[in-house]
Coordinates of N, CA, C and O in Angstrom, one line a residue:
M1 N 106.2 68.3 14.9 CA 105.3 69.5 15.0 C 104.1 69.0 14.7 O 103.4 68.5 14.2
T2 N 103.8 69.5 15.9 CA 102.5 68.7 16.6 C 101.0 70.1 17.1 O 101.6 70.7 17.7
I3 N 100.2 70.2 16.1 CA 99.2 70.9 16.0 C 98.4 70.5 16.9 O 97.6 69.4 17.4
I4 N 97.5 71.1 18.5 CA 97.0 70.8 19.7 C 95.4 71.5 19.3 O 95.5 72.3 19.1
I5 N 94.8 70.6 19.3 CA 93.1 70.9 19.1 C 92.5 70.3 20.3 O 92.2 69.7 20.6
K6 N 91.5 71.6 21.2 CA 91.4 70.6 22.5 C 89.6 71.4 22.2 O 89.1 72.6 21.8
N7 N 88.7 70.6 23.1 CA 87.1 70.8 22.2 C 87.1 71.8 23.1 O 85.6 71.9 22.5
K8 N 87.3 72.7 23.6 CA 86.3 74.0 23.7 C 86.8 75.1 22.4 O 86.3 75.8 22.9
G9 N 87.9 74.5 21.2 CA 87.6 75.2 20.4 C 88.9 76.3 20.3 O 89.2 78.0 20.0
T10 N 89.8 75.6 20.7 CA 91.0 76.2 20.2 C 91.9 75.4 20.1 O 91.8 74.4 19.7
L11 N 93.1 75.7 19.2 CA 94.2 75.4 18.3 C 95.5 75.9 18.8 O 95.1 77.1 18.6
I12 N 96.0 75.0 18.8 CA 97.7 75.9 19.4 C 98.9 74.9 18.4 O 98.8 73.8 18.7
C13 N 99.4 76.1 18.4 CA 100.7 75.5 16.8 C 101.9 76.2 16.9 O 101.4 77.6 17.6
D14 N 102.9 76.2 17.8 CA 103.6 76.4 18.3 C 103.8 77.7 19.1 O 103.0 77.1 20.2
D15 N 104.0 78.5 19.4 CA 103.8 79.9 20.5 C 102.3 80.3 20.1 O 102.2 80.8 20.6
F16 N 102.1 80.4 19.3 CA 100.5 80.6 18.7 C 99.4 79.5 19.3 O 99.3 78.9 19.2
I17 N 98.3 80.1 19.4 CA 96.5 79.9 20.1 C 96.0 80.5 19.3 O 96.0 82.0 19.2
F18 N 95.3 79.9 18.7 CA 94.0 80.3 17.8 C 92.5 79.8 18.4 O 92.5 79.2 18.7
R19 N 91.6 80.6 18.1 CA 90.3 80.0 18.6 C 89.8 79.7 17.0 O 89.9 79.8 16.4
C20 N 89.6 78.7 17.3 CA 88.4 77.3 16.5 C 87.0 76.6 16.5 O 87.1 77.1 17.4
C21 N 86.8 76.3 15.1 CA 85.4 75.9 15.5 C 85.5 74.2 15.3 O 86.0 74.0 14.5
L22 N 85.0 73.3 15.8 CA 85.0 72.1 15.3 C 83.2 71.6 15.3 O 82.5 72.6 15.1
G23 N 83.5 70.1 15.9 CA 82.0 70.0 15.2 C 80.8 70.2 15.9 O 81.1 70.3 16.6
K24 N 79.3 70.1 15.3 CA 78.4 71.1 15.7 C 78.1 69.8 16.9 O 77.4 70.7 18.1
K25 N 78.4 68.6 16.9 CA 78.2 67.7 17.8 C 79.2 67.2 18.9 O 79.4 66.7 19.2
G26 N 80.0 68.5 18.8 CA 81.4 67.8 19.6 C 82.6 67.0 18.8 O 82.4 67.2 17.8
I27 N 83.5 66.5 20.0 CA 84.1 65.0 19.5 C 84.1 64.3 19.8 O 83.1 63.9 20.4
T28 N 84.7 63.0 19.0 CA 84.9 61.6 19.4 C 85.7 60.7 19.0 O 86.2 60.8 17.8
R29 N 85.6 59.4 20.0 CA 86.2 58.4 19.2 C 85.8 57.1 18.2 O 86.8 57.0 18.2
H30 N 84.6 57.3 17.7 CA 83.8 56.7 17.6 C 83.6 57.3 16.9 O 81.8 57.6 15.6
K31 N 83.8 57.8 15.2 CA 83.3 58.8 14.5 C 82.4 57.9 13.3 O 82.7 56.8 13.3
K32 N 81.4 58.7 12.9 CA 80.5 57.7 11.6 C 79.9 58.8 10.4 O 80.1 60.4 11.0
E33 N 80.1 58.4 9.5 CA 79.5 59.5 8.5 C 78.4 60.0 8.5 O 77.6 59.6 8.7
G34 N 78.4 61.1 8.6 CA 76.8 62.5 9.1 C 76.7 62.6 10.6 O 76.4 63.4 10.5
D35 N 77.6 62.7 11.4 CA 77.3 62.5 12.8 C 77.7 63.9 13.4 O 77.4 64.3 14.6
K36 N 78.3 64.5 12.4 CA 78.6 66.3 12.5 C 79.6 66.1 14.1 O 79.6 67.5 14.4
K37 N 80.6 65.2 14.3 CA 81.7 65.2 15.2 C 82.5 65.0 13.9 O 82.7 64.8 13.7
T38 N 83.4 65.8 16.1 CA 84.7 66.0 15.1 C 85.8 64.6 15.8 O 85.8 64.3 16.5
P39 N 86.9 64.2 14.7 CA 87.3 63.1 15.5 C 88.7 63.0 16.0 O 88.9 63.4 16.3
I40 N 88.0 62.7 17.7 CA 89.4 62.3 18.8 C 91.0 61.3 17.9 O 90.5 61.0 17.3
G41 N 91.7 62.1 17.9 CA 93.3 61.6 17.9 C 94.2 62.1 17.1 O 93.8 63.8 16.7
T42 N 95.3 61.8 16.8 CA 96.3 62.4 16.2 C 96.9 61.1 14.5 O 96.8 60.9 14.9
Y43 N 96.6 63.1 14.0 CA 96.8 62.8 12.4 C 98.0 63.0 11.5 O 98.3 63.9 12.3
S44 N 98.3 62.5 10.8 CA 99.1 63.5 10.1 C 98.1 64.2 8.6 O 97.0 64.4 8.7
I45 N 98.9 65.3 8.0 CA 97.9 66.0 7.3 C 98.1 65.9 6.1 O 99.1 65.4 5.2
G46 N 97.3 66.2 4.8 CA 97.7 66.1 3.2 C 98.2 67.9 2.8 O 98.3 68.4 3.6
P47 N 97.9 67.9 1.5 CA 98.6 69.2 1.0 C 97.5 70.8 1.4 O 96.4 69.7 1.5
L48 N 98.2 71.3 1.0 CA 96.9 72.8 1.1 C 95.7 72.5 -0.2 O 96.9 72.7 -1.8
Y49 N 95.2 72.7 -0.2 CA 94.3 73.3 -1.4 C 93.9 74.5 -2.0 O 93.4 75.1 -0.2
F50 N 93.9 75.3 -2.6 CA 93.8 76.6 -2.4 C 92.7 77.0 -3.8 O 93.1 76.7 -4.7
R51 N 92.1 78.0 -3.7 CA 91.3 78.9 -4.9 C 92.0 79.7 -5.4 O 92.2 80.9 -4.8
K52 N 93.3 79.4 -6.7 CA 93.9 80.7 -6.6 C 93.5 81.7 -7.6 O 93.8 82.9 -7.5
D53 N 92.4 81.5 -8.5 CA 91.6 82.4 -8.7 C 90.4 83.5 -7.6 O 90.3 84.9 -7.8
R54 N 91.1 83.4 -6.4 CA 90.5 84.2 -5.5 C 91.4 85.0 -4.1 O 91.3 85.5 -3.3
N55 N 92.7 84.1 -4.5 CA 93.9 84.1 -3.3 C 95.0 84.1 -4.4 O 94.6 83.3 -5.6
G56 N 96.2 84.9 -3.9 CA 98.0 84.7 -4.2 C 97.9 83.2 -3.4 O 97.9 82.7 -3.0
Y57 N 99.2 82.7 -4.1 CA 100.2 81.7 -4.2 C 100.4 81.9 -2.2 O 101.2 82.6 -1.7
P58 N 99.5 81.0 -1.7 CA 99.9 81.2 0.0 C 101.6 80.6 0.2 O 102.1 79.9 -0.5
S59 N 102.0 81.3 1.5 CA 103.7 80.8 1.2 C 103.4 79.7 2.4 O 102.6 79.6 4.0
T60 N 104.3 78.4 2.6 CA 104.4 77.1 3.4 C 104.7 76.0 2.6 O 105.5 76.4 1.6
K61 N 105.2 75.8 3.4 CA 106.3 74.4 3.2 C 105.3 73.4 2.6 O 106.0 72.0 2.1
L62 N 104.2 73.3 2.8 CA 103.5 71.8 2.2 C 103.3 72.3 1.0 O 103.3 73.1 0.0
K63 N 102.7 71.3 0.8 CA 102.5 70.6 -1.0 C 101.6 71.2 -1.6 O 100.1 71.8 -0.4
V64 N 101.7 72.8 -2.5 CA 100.3 73.6 -3.1 C 99.7 72.8 -4.2 O 100.5 72.2 -5.5
L65 N 98.1 72.8 -4.3 CA 97.1 72.4 -4.7 C 96.1 73.5 -5.3 O 95.3 73.6 -4.6
K66 N 95.9 73.6 -6.9 CA 94.6 74.7 -6.8 C 93.5 73.8 -6.9 O 93.4 72.8 -7.9
I67 N 92.7 74.3 -6.5 CA 91.5 73.7 -6.5 C 89.9 73.8 -8.2 O 90.5 75.2 -7.9
K68 N 90.2 73.3 -8.8 CA 89.5 72.7 -10.1 C 88.5 73.0 -9.2 O 87.8 72.1 -8.5
K69 N 87.4 73.3 -10.6 CA 86.0 73.4 -10.8 C 85.2 71.4 -10.6 O 83.9 71.7 -9.6
N70 N 86.0 70.9 -11.4 CA 85.5 69.6 -11.0 C 86.0 68.9 -9.6 O 85.7 67.6 -9.7
M71 N 86.7 69.0 -9.0 CA 87.6 68.7 -7.7 C 86.6 68.4 -6.4 O 85.4 69.5 -6.5
G72 N 86.2 67.4 -6.7 CA 85.3 66.9 -4.9 C 86.5 65.9 -4.5 O 87.1 65.5 -4.1
W73 N 85.3 65.6 -3.0 CA 86.1 64.5 -1.8 C 84.9 63.6 -1.5 O 83.9 63.8 -1.3
C74 N 84.8 62.5 -2.0 CA 83.7 61.4 -2.1 C 83.4 61.2 -0.4 O 84.5 60.6 -0.1
D75 N 82.0 61.6 -0.3 CA 81.4 60.7 0.8 C 80.2 60.2 1.4 O 79.7 59.8 1.6
D76 N 80.4 59.1 0.1 CA 79.9 57.8 -0.1 C 79.9 56.8 -0.1 O 81.1 56.4 -0.3
G77 N 79.9 56.7 0.9 CA 80.8 55.2 2.3 C 80.3 54.4 1.5 O 81.0 52.7 1.3
N78 N 79.6 53.3 -0.2 CA 79.8 52.7 -0.9 C 80.3 52.9 -2.0 O 80.5 51.5 -2.7
H79 N 81.1 54.5 -2.0 CA 82.1 54.0 -3.3 C 82.7 53.0 -3.2 O 83.7 53.3 -2.3
K80 N 83.5 52.9 -4.2 CA 85.3 52.4 -4.4 C 86.3 53.9 -3.4 O 87.1 53.1 -3.2
N81 N 85.9 54.9 -4.0 CA 86.9 56.1 -3.6 C 86.6 57.2 -2.5 O 86.6 57.6 -2.3
Y82 N 85.3 56.0 -1.7 CA 85.0 56.7 0.0 C 86.0 57.3 0.4 O 87.5 56.9 0.7
N83 N 86.3 58.8 0.7 CA 87.3 59.7 1.5 C 88.1 59.7 0.5 O 89.4 59.9 1.7
Q84 N 88.4 59.7 -0.5 CA 88.9 60.4 -2.1 C 88.6 61.7 -2.8 O 88.0 61.5 -2.6
L85 N 90.1 62.2 -2.9 CA 90.3 62.7 -4.0 C 89.4 62.5 -5.1 O 89.9 61.3 -5.3
V86 N 88.3 62.9 -5.4 CA 87.8 62.8 -7.2 C 87.3 64.1 -7.5 O 87.2 64.8 -8.1
N87 N 87.1 63.5 -9.0 CA 86.5 64.0 -10.4 C 84.4 63.9 -9.9 O 84.4 62.8 -9.8
I88 N 84.2 65.6 -9.4 CA 82.7 64.9 -9.4 C 82.1 64.5 -10.6 O 81.0 64.6 -10.6
N89 N 82.8 64.6 -11.8 CA 82.0 64.0 -12.8 C 81.4 62.7 -12.4 O 80.9 61.9 -13.5
K90 N 82.6 61.9 -11.8 CA 82.3 60.5 -12.5 C 81.8 60.3 -10.6 O 81.7 58.8 -10.5
V91 N 81.5 60.7 -9.8 CA 80.8 60.5 -8.7 C 79.4 61.2 -8.3 O 79.4 62.4 -8.0
N92 N 78.5 60.3 -7.0 CA 77.2 61.3 -7.6 C 77.5 62.3 -6.2 O 77.1 63.5 -6.2
K93 N 77.9 61.1 -5.4 CA 77.4 62.2 -3.9 C 79.3 62.3 -3.7 O 79.7 61.3 -2.9
C94 N 79.6 64.4 -3.5 CA 80.8 64.2 -2.8 C 80.7 65.5 -2.5 O 79.9 66.5 -2.8
E95 N 82.0 65.8 -1.5 CA 81.9 67.4 -1.1 C 82.1 67.9 -2.0 O 83.5 67.8 -2.1
R96 N 81.7 68.5 -2.5 CA 82.5 70.4 -4.2 C 83.8 70.6 -3.5 O 83.5 71.3 -1.9
L97 N 84.5 70.8 -4.0 CA 85.9 71.3 -3.6 C 85.7 72.6 -3.5 O 86.6 73.6 -3.2
Y98 N 85.6 73.0 -4.9 CA 85.0 74.9 -5.6 C 84.0 75.0 -5.2 O 82.2 74.5 -6.0
R99 N 83.4 75.7 -4.2 CA 82.0 76.3 -4.0 C 82.2 77.5 -3.9 O 83.2 78.8 -4.5
R100 N 80.7 77.9 -3.9 CA 81.1 79.9 -3.7 C 80.7 80.6 -2.8 O 81.3 81.6 -3.3
D101 N 81.0 79.7 -1.3 CA 81.4 80.5 -0.8 C 82.5 80.6 -0.2 O 83.8 80.5 -0.7
Y102 N 83.0 80.6 0.9 CA 84.4 81.3 0.5 C 85.1 79.7 1.7 O 86.2 79.9 1.8
K103 N 84.3 79.1 2.2 CA 85.0 77.7 3.5 C 86.3 76.7 2.8 O 87.0 76.9 3.2
Y104 N 86.3 76.8 1.5 CA 87.1 76.0 1.3 C 88.0 76.8 -0.1 O 89.2 76.4 -1.0
D105 N 88.2 78.0 0.3 CA 89.3 78.8 -0.8 C 90.5 78.5 -0.3 O 91.8 78.7 -0.8
F106 N 90.7 77.5 1.3 CA 91.5 77.4 1.0 C 91.6 75.7 2.5 O 90.8 76.0 3.1
L107 N 91.8 75.0 2.7 CA 91.8 73.9 3.0 C 92.9 72.8 2.9 O 93.6 72.7 2.2
I108 N 92.9 72.0 4.8 CA 93.8 71.0 4.7 C 93.3 69.6 4.9 O 92.5 69.9 6.3
P109 N 93.7 68.4 4.2 CA 92.6 67.3 4.7 C 92.9 66.7 5.8 O 95.1 67.0 6.0
I110 N 92.3 66.3 6.3 CA 93.7 65.9 8.3 C 93.2 64.4 7.3 O 92.0 63.7 7.3
N111 N 94.3 63.8 7.5 CA 94.3 62.1 7.1 C 93.8 61.4 8.2 O 94.3 60.4 8.8
Y112 N 92.4 61.9 8.5 CA 91.7 60.7 9.1 C 91.4 59.5 8.4 O 90.0 60.0 7.0
N113 N 91.1 58.3 8.6 CA 90.0 57.2 8.0 C 90.6 57.3 5.9 O 90.1 56.8 5.1
T114 N 92.2 57.5 5.8 CA 92.6 57.3 4.8 C 93.5 56.5 4.7 O 93.4 56.4 3.4
S115 N 93.7 55.6 5.3 CA 94.9 54.4 4.7 C 93.3 53.3 5.6 O 93.3 53.2 6.5
K116 N 93.8 52.3 4.5 CA 92.7 51.0 5.4 C 91.0 52.0 5.2 O 91.2 51.4 6.8
I117 N 90.8 52.6 4.7 CA 89.3 53.5 4.4 C 88.4 52.5 5.0 O 88.1 51.2 4.2
K118 N 87.9 52.7 6.5 CA 86.6 51.8 6.5 C 85.1 52.9 5.8 O 84.8 54.4 6.1
K119 N 84.6 51.9 5.6 CA 83.4 52.6 5.0 C 82.5 53.4 6.0 O 82.4 52.7 7.0
N120 N 81.5 54.3 6.1 CA 80.8 55.2 6.6 C 81.4 55.5 7.8 O 80.8 55.7 8.8
K121 N 83.1 55.5 8.4 CA 83.7 56.1 9.5 C 83.7 57.5 9.2 O 84.2 57.8 10.4
G122 N 83.5 58.1 8.2 CA 83.7 59.0 8.8 C 84.9 60.1 7.3 O 85.9 58.7 6.7
S123 N 84.6 60.8 6.4 CA 85.2 61.7 4.9 C 85.1 62.8 5.0 O 84.8 63.4 6.3
A124 N 85.8 63.7 4.8 CA 86.1 65.2 3.8 C 86.5 65.5 5.4 O 85.7 66.7 5.4
I125 N 87.4 65.2 6.1 CA 87.7 66.0 7.6 C 88.9 67.3 6.9 O 89.4 66.4 7.3
F126 N 88.4 68.9 7.3 CA 89.7 69.1 6.9 C 89.8 70.3 7.8 O 88.8 70.6 8.7
I127 N 90.3 71.2 7.2 CA 91.6 72.5 8.2 C 90.8 73.2 7.5 O 91.0 73.1 6.3
H128 N 89.5 74.3 7.5 CA 89.1 75.1 6.1 C 89.0 76.7 6.9 O 89.1 76.9 8.2
L129 N 88.3 77.1 6.0 CA 87.9 78.8 6.7 C 86.4 78.7 7.6 O 85.5 78.3 7.3
T130 N 86.6 79.9 7.9 CA 85.3 80.2 9.3 C 85.3 82.2 9.4 O 86.9 82.5 9.5
K131 N 84.1 82.8 9.4 CA 84.6 84.0 9.4 C 83.5 84.0 10.9 O 83.5 85.5 11.6
D132 N 82.8 83.4 11.1 CA 81.7 83.5 12.7 C 81.9 82.3 13.4 O 81.1 82.4 14.2
Y133 N 83.1 81.9 13.3 CA 83.4 80.8 14.0 C 81.9 79.5 14.9 O 81.7 78.9 15.1
Q134 N 81.5 79.7 12.7 CA 79.4 78.5 13.3 C 80.7 77.1 13.2 O 81.2 77.2 12.7
K135 N 79.7 76.2 14.2 CA 80.2 74.6 14.8 C 80.7 74.1 12.5 O 79.5 74.4 12.3
T136 N 81.2 73.2 12.8 CA 81.5 72.9 11.7 C 80.5 71.3 11.1 O 79.6 70.7 12.0
L137 N 80.7 70.4 10.5 CA 80.4 69.3 10.5 C 81.0 68.0 10.6 O 80.8 66.9 10.8
G138 N 82.0 69.1 11.3 CA 83.3 67.0 11.6 C 84.7 68.1 11.6 O 85.5 67.3 11.4
C139 N 84.4 69.0 10.3 CA 86.2 69.9 10.2 C 86.5 70.3 11.7 O 85.9 70.7 12.7
I140 N 87.7 70.9 11.0 CA 88.1 72.3 11.9 C 88.3 73.5 11.3 O 89.1 73.3 10.2
A141 N 87.5 74.7 11.3 CA 87.6 75.6 11.0 C 88.0 76.6 11.9 O 88.6 77.1 13.3
L142 N 88.8 77.4 10.7 CA 89.7 78.8 11.4 C 89.3 79.8 10.5 O 89.4 80.5 9.3
K143 N 90.0 81.4 11.3 CA 89.3 82.8 9.9 C 90.9 82.5 9.0 O 91.7 82.1 9.7
K144 N 90.6 83.6 8.3 CA 91.4 83.3 7.7 C 93.2 83.8 7.6 O 94.2 83.6 7.0
K145 N 92.8 84.9 8.7 CA 94.2 85.6 8.9 C 95.0 84.5 9.5 O 96.1 84.6 10.4
D146 N 93.6 83.7 10.7 CA 95.2 82.7 11.8 C 95.1 81.6 10.7 O 96.4 81.1 10.8
F147 N 94.7 81.1 9.3 CA 95.0 79.4 9.1 C 96.1 80.4 7.7 O 97.0 79.7 7.8
L148 N 96.6 81.7 7.6 CA 97.5 81.8 6.3 C 98.9 81.8 7.8 O 100.0 81.8 7.3
I149 N 98.5 81.8 9.0 CA 100.2 82.8 10.0 C 100.5 80.8 10.7 O 101.5 80.7 9.8
L150 N 99.2 79.6 10.8 CA 99.1 78.6 10.6 C 100.1 78.2 9.5 O 101.0 76.7 9.5
L151 N 100.1 78.2 7.5 CA 100.8 77.7 7.3 C 101.9 77.6 6.9 O 102.9 76.8 6.1
R152 N 102.3 78.6 7.4 CA 104.0 79.0 7.6 C 104.6 78.6 9.1 O 105.8 77.9 8.6
L153 N 104.1 78.1 9.5 CA 104.4 76.9 10.5 C 105.3 75.5 10.7 O 105.5 75.2 10.7
I154 N 103.9 75.1 9.9 CA 103.5 73.6 9.5 C 104.2 73.1 8.0 O 104.5 73.9 6.9
D155 N 104.5 72.5 8.9 CA 105.1 71.5 7.5 C 104.2 69.6 7.1 O 103.1 69.5 7.4
K156 N 105.0 69.0 5.4 CA 104.3 67.7 5.5 C 104.2 66.7 6.7 O 103.8 66.1 6.7
K157 N 105.1 66.9 7.3 CA 105.7 66.8 8.7 C 104.9 66.5 9.7 O 104.7 66.0 11.0
T158 N 104.0 67.9 10.4 CA 103.1 68.3 10.8 C 102.1 67.0 11.4 O 101.3 66.2 10.0
K159 N 101.7 66.6 12.7 CA 100.8 65.9 12.9 C 99.6 67.4 13.5 O 99.6 68.8 14.1
I160 N 98.3 66.7 13.2 CA 97.0 67.2 14.4 C 97.0 65.8 15.3 O 96.3 65.0 14.6
K161 N 96.9 67.0 16.4 CA 95.8 66.1 17.4 C 94.8 66.2 18.7 O 94.9 67.7 18.5
I162 N 93.7 66.0 17.9 CA 92.2 66.3 18.1 C 92.3 65.5 19.8 O 92.4 64.7 19.8
M163 N 92.0 66.4 20.7 CA 91.7 65.5 21.9 C 90.1 66.6 22.8 O 90.3 67.6 22.2

């Protein structure tokens, strides 16, 4: 199965069409760290991360990991663990996964720049939550009800095609 993302903010999966939001500055084939663009291409997806303290265990075929307070995603292009899950106590610059807001109550990493990682080519590209469809810093965001439907449709073999 392939999730299709169209530049106009549409996510298509199976027979479902969801509104989504993308990077503030659109999409690109030449992603750079901090450019606020969503990377064009076809990628595999990672496991589901979720906040157990705010949500019940989700129905999905993905591997499921509970977000802990010390979890982060390294976005420091000069760090050896760039674009990887990290312990925030060991990395100064990272995207915290345990947030005060709701956006990362559920998130799925998009495997962009994850094998043969290139420094400063972009990191922490996720599918996560939105309430108001505000543009992201490069991620793809869905309303929670749509995200939960998507979780039932996809599995670890699912690809995401951003075009």
